[in-house]
Coordinates of N, CA and C in Angstrom, one line a residue:
X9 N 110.3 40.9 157.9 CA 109.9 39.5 157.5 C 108.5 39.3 158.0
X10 N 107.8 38.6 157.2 CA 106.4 38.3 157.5 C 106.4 36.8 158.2
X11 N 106.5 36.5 159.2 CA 106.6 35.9 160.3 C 105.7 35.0 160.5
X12 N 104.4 35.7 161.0 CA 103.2 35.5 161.4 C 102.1 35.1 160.1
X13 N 101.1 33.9 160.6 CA 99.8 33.3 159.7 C 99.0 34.8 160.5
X14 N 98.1 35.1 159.8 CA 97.4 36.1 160.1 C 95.9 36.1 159.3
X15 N 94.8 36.0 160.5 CA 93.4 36.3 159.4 C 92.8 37.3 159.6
X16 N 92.8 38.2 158.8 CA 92.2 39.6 158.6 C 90.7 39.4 158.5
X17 N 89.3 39.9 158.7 CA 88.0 40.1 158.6 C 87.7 41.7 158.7
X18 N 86.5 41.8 157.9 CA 86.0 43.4 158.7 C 84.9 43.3 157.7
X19 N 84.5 44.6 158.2 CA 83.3 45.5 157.1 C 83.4 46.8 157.1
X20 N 83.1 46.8 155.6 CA 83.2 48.7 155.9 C 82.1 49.4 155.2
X21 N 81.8 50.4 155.3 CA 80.7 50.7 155.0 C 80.6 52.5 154.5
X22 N 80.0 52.8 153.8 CA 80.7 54.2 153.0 C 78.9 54.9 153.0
X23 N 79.4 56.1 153.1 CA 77.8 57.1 152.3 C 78.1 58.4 152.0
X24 N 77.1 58.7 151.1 CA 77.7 59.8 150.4 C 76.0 60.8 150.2
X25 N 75.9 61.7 150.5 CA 74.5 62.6 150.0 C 75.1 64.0 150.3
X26 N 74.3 64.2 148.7 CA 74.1 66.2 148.3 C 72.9 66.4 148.2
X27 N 72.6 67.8 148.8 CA 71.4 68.3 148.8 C 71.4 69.8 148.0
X28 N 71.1 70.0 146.6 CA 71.2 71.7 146.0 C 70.0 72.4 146.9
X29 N 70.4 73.6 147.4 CA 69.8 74.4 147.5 C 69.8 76.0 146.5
X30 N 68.5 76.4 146.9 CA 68.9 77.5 145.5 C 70.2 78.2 145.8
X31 N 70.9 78.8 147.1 CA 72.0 79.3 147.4 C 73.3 78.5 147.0
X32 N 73.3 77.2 146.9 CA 74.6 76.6 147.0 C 74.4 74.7 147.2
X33 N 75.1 74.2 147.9 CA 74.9 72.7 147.8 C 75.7 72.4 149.0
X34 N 74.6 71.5 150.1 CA 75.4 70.9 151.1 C 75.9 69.4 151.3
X35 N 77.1 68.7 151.7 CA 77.2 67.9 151.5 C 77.7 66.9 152.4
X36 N 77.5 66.0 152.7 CA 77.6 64.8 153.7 C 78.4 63.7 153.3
X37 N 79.3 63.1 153.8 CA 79.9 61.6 153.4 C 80.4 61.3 154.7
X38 N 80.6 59.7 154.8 CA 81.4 59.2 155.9 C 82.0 57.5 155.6
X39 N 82.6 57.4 156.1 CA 82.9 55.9 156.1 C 83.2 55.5 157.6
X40 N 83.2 54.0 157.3 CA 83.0 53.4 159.1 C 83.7 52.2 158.8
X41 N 84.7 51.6 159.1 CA 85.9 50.3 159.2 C 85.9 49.3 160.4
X42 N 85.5 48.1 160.6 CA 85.7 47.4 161.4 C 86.7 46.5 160.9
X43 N 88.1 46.1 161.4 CA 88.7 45.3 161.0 C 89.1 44.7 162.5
X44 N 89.3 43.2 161.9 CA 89.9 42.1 163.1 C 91.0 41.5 162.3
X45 N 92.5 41.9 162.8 CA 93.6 40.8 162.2 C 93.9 40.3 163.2
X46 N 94.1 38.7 163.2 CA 94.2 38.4 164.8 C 95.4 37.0 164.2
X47 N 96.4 37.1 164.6 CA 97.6 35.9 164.6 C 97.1 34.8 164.4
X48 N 97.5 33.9 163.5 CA 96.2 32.5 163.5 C 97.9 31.4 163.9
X49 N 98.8 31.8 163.9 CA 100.2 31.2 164.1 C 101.8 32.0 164.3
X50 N 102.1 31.4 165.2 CA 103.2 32.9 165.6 C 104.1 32.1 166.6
X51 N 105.0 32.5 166.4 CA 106.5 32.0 167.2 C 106.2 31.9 168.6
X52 N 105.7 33.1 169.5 CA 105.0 33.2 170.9 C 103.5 32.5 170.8
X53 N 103.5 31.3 171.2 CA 102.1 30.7 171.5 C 101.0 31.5 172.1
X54 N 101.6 32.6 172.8 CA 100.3 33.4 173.7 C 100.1 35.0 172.7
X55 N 100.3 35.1 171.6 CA 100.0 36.0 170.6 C 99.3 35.5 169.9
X56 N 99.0 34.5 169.7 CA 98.0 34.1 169.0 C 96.8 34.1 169.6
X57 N 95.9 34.5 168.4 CA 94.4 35.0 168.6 C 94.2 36.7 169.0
X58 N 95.4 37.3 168.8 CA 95.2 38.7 169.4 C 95.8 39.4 168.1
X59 N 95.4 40.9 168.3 CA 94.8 41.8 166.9 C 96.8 42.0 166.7
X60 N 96.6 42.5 165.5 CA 98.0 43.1 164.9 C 98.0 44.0 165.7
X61 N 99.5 44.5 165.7 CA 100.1 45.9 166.7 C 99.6 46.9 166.0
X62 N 99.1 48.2 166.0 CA 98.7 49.7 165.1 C 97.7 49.4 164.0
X63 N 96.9 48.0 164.0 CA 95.6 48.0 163.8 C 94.4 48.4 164.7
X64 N 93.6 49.5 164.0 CA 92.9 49.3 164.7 C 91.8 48.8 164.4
X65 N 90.9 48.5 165.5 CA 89.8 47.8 165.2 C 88.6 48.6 164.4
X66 N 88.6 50.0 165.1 CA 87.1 50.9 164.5 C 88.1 52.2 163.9
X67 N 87.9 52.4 162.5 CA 88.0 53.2 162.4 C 86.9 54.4 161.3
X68 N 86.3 55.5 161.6 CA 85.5 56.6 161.1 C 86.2 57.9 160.5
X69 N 85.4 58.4 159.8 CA 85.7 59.3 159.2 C 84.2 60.4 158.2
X70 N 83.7 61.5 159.1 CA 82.9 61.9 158.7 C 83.1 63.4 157.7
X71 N 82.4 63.8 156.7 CA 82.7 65.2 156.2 C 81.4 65.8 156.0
X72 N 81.6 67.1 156.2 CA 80.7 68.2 156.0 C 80.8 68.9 154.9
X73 N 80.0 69.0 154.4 CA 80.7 70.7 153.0 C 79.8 71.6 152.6
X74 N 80.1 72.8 152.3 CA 79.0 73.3 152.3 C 79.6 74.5 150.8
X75 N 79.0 74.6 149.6 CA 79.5 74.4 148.2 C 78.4 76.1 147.8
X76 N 79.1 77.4 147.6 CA 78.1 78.2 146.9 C 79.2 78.8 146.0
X77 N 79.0 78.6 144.7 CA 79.3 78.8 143.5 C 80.4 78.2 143.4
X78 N 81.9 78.8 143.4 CA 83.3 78.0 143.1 C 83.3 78.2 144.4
X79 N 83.1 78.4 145.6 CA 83.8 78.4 147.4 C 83.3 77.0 147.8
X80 N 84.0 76.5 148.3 CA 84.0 75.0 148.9 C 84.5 75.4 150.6
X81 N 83.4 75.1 151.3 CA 83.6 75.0 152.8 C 83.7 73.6 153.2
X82 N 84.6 72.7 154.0 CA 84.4 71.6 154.5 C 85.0 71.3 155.9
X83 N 84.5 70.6 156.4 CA 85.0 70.0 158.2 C 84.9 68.4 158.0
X84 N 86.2 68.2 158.2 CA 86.7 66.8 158.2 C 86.4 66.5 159.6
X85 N 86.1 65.0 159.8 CA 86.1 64.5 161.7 C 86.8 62.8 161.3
X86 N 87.4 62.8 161.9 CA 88.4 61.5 161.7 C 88.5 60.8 163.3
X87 N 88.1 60.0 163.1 CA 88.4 58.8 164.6 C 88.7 57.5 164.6
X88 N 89.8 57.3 165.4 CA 90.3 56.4 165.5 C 90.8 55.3 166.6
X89 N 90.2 54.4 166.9 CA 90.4 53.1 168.3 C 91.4 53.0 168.5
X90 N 91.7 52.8 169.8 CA 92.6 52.1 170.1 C 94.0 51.4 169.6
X91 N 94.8 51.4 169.5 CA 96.0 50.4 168.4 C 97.0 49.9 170.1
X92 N 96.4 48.8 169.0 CA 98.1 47.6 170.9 C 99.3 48.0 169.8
X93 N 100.5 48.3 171.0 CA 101.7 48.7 170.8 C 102.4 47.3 170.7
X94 N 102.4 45.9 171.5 CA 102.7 44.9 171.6 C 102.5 43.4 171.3
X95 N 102.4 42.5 170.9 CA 102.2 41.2 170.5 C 101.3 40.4 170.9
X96 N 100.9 41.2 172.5 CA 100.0 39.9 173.6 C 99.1 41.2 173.6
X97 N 98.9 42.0 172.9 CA 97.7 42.6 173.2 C 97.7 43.5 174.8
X98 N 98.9 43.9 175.3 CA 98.7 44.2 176.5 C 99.1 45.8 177.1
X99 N 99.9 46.1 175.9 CA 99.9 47.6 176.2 C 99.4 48.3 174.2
X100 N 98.5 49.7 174.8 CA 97.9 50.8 173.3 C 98.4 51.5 173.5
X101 N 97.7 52.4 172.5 CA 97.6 54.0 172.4 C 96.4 54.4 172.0
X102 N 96.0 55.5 172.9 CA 94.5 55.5 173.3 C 93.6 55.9 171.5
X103 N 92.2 55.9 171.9 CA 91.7 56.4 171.0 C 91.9 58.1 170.7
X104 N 91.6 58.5 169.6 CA 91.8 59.7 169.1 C 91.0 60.6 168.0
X105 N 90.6 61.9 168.2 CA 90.0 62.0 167.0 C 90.7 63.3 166.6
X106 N 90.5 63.8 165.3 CA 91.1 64.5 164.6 C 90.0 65.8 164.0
X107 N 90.0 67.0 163.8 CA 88.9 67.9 163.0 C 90.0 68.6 161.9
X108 N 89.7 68.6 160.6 CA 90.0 69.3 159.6 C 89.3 70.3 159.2
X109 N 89.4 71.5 158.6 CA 88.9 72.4 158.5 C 89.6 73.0 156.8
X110 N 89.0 73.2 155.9 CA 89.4 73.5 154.9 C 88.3 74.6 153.5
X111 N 88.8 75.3 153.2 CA 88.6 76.4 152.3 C 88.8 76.3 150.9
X112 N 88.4 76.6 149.8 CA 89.3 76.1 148.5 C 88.2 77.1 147.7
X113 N 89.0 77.6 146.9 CA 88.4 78.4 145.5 C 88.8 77.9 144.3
X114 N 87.6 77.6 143.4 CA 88.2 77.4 142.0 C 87.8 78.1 141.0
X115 N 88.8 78.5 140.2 CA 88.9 79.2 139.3 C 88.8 79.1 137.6
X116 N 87.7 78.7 136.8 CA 87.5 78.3 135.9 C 88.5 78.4 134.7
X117 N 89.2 78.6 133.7 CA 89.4 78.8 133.0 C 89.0 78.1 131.6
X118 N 89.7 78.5 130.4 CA 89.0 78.0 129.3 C 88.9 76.1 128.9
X119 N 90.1 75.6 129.7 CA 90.3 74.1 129.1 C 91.3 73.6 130.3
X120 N 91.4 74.8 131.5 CA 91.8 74.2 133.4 C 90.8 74.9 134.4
X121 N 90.9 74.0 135.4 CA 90.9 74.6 136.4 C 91.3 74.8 137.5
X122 N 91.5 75.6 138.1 CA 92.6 76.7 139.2 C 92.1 76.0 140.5
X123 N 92.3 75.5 141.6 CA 92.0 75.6 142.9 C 92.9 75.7 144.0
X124 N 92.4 77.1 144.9 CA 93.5 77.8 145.4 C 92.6 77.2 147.0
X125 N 93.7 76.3 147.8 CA 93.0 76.6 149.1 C 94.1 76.4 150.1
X126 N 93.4 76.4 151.3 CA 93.8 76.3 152.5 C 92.9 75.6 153.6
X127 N 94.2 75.0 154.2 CA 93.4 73.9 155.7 C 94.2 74.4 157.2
X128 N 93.0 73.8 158.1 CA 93.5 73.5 159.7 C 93.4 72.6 159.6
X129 N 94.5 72.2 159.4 CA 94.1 70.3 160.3 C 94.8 69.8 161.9
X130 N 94.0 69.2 162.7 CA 94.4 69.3 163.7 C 93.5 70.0 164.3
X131 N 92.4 70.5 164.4 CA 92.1 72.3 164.8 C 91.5 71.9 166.2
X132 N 91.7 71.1 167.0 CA 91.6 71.2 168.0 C 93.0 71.1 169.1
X133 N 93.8 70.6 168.6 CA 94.9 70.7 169.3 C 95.0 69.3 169.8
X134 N 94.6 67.8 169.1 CA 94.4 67.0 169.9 C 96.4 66.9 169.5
X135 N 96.3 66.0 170.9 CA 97.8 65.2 171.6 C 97.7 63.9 171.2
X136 N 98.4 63.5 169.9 CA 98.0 61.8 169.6 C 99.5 61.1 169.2
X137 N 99.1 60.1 169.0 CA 101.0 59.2 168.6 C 99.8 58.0 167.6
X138 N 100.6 57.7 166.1 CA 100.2 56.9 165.6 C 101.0 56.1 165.5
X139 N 102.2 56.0 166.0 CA 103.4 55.0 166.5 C 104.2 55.3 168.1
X140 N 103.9 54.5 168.9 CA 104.3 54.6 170.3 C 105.7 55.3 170.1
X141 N 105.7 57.0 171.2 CA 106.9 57.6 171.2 C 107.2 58.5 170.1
X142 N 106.5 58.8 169.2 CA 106.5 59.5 168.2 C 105.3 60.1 168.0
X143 N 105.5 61.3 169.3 CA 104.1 62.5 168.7 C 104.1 63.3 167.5
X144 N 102.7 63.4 166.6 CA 102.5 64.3 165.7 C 102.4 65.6 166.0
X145 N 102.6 66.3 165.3 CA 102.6 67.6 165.3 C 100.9 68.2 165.7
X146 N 101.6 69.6 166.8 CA 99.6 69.9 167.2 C 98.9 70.2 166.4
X147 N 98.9 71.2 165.8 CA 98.5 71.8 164.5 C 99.3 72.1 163.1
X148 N 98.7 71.8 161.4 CA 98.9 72.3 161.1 C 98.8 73.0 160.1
X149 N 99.1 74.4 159.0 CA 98.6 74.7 158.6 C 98.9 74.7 156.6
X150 N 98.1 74.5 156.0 CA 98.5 74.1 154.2 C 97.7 75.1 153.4
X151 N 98.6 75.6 152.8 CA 98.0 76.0 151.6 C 98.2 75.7 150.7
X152 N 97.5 75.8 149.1 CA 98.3 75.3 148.0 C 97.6 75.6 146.6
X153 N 98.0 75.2 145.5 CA 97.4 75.2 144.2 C 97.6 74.2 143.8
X154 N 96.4 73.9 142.7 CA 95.8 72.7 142.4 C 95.6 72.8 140.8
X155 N 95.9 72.6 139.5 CA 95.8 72.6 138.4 C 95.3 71.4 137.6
X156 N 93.9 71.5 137.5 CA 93.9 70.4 136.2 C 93.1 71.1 135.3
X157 N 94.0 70.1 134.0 CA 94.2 70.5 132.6 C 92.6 69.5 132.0
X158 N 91.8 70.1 131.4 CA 91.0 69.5 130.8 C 91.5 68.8 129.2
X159 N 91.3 67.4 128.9 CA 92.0 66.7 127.8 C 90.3 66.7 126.5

């Protein structure tokens, strides 16, 4: 049940640049999230004015890639603030960041194309919980195929 008056604010902010080189093409993007949801009315008088539980306030996300002919190299970096586990703002879960690591080949054909890859995600081994008491997995590892049909 939605309980709680709540006013949400933020900004967010996005970028994206490719640079061709005669070898191949490098490539940059990131986004950056500041959000404030903060109780504007609530059953406990002393919750009010404090952020929602597993919001967080800052959240980033940067990528690298690095593109020669159909090979796609990329390194994901993912970060994430703080999140209050509680109502009064008085107990979290720490900040956290994450590195992705991924490979992908694609394979042209006449009217699809094929993309065969594989990821690390995780690849540092970080120790995180995005719900108090419920750790994610350390590492893990994906491969897969990818099919689209040109119309």
């Amino acid at each position: 049940d939605n309980i709680d008056q709540v006013w949400s604010s933020g900004v967010e902010t996005t970028f994206m640049t490719h640079i061709k080189l005669g070898f191949g093409q490098i490539g940059c993007s990131g986004n950056y999230a500041y959000t404030k949801s903060i109780r504007m009315a609530a059953d406990n008088a002393k919750s009010i004015g404090k952020q929602l539980i597993y919001t967080p306030h800052h959240q980033a996300n940067f990528q690298f890639s690095f593109q020669f002919r159909n090979t796609k190299l990329s390194y994901q970096q993912q970060i994430i603030s703080e999140r209050f586990t509680d109502n009064l703002n008085e107990e979290s879960l720490p900040l956290y960041h994450l590195g992705n690591l991924r490979i992908e080949q694609n394979f042209h054909l006449k009217n699809a194309t094929i993309a065969v890859f594989g990821s690390i995600n995780n690849i540092y081994g970080t120790n995180y919980q995005v719900v108090r008491m419920r750790p994610m997995p350390w590492q893990q590892f994906e491969i897969g195929i990818r099919l689209n049909i040109d119309s």
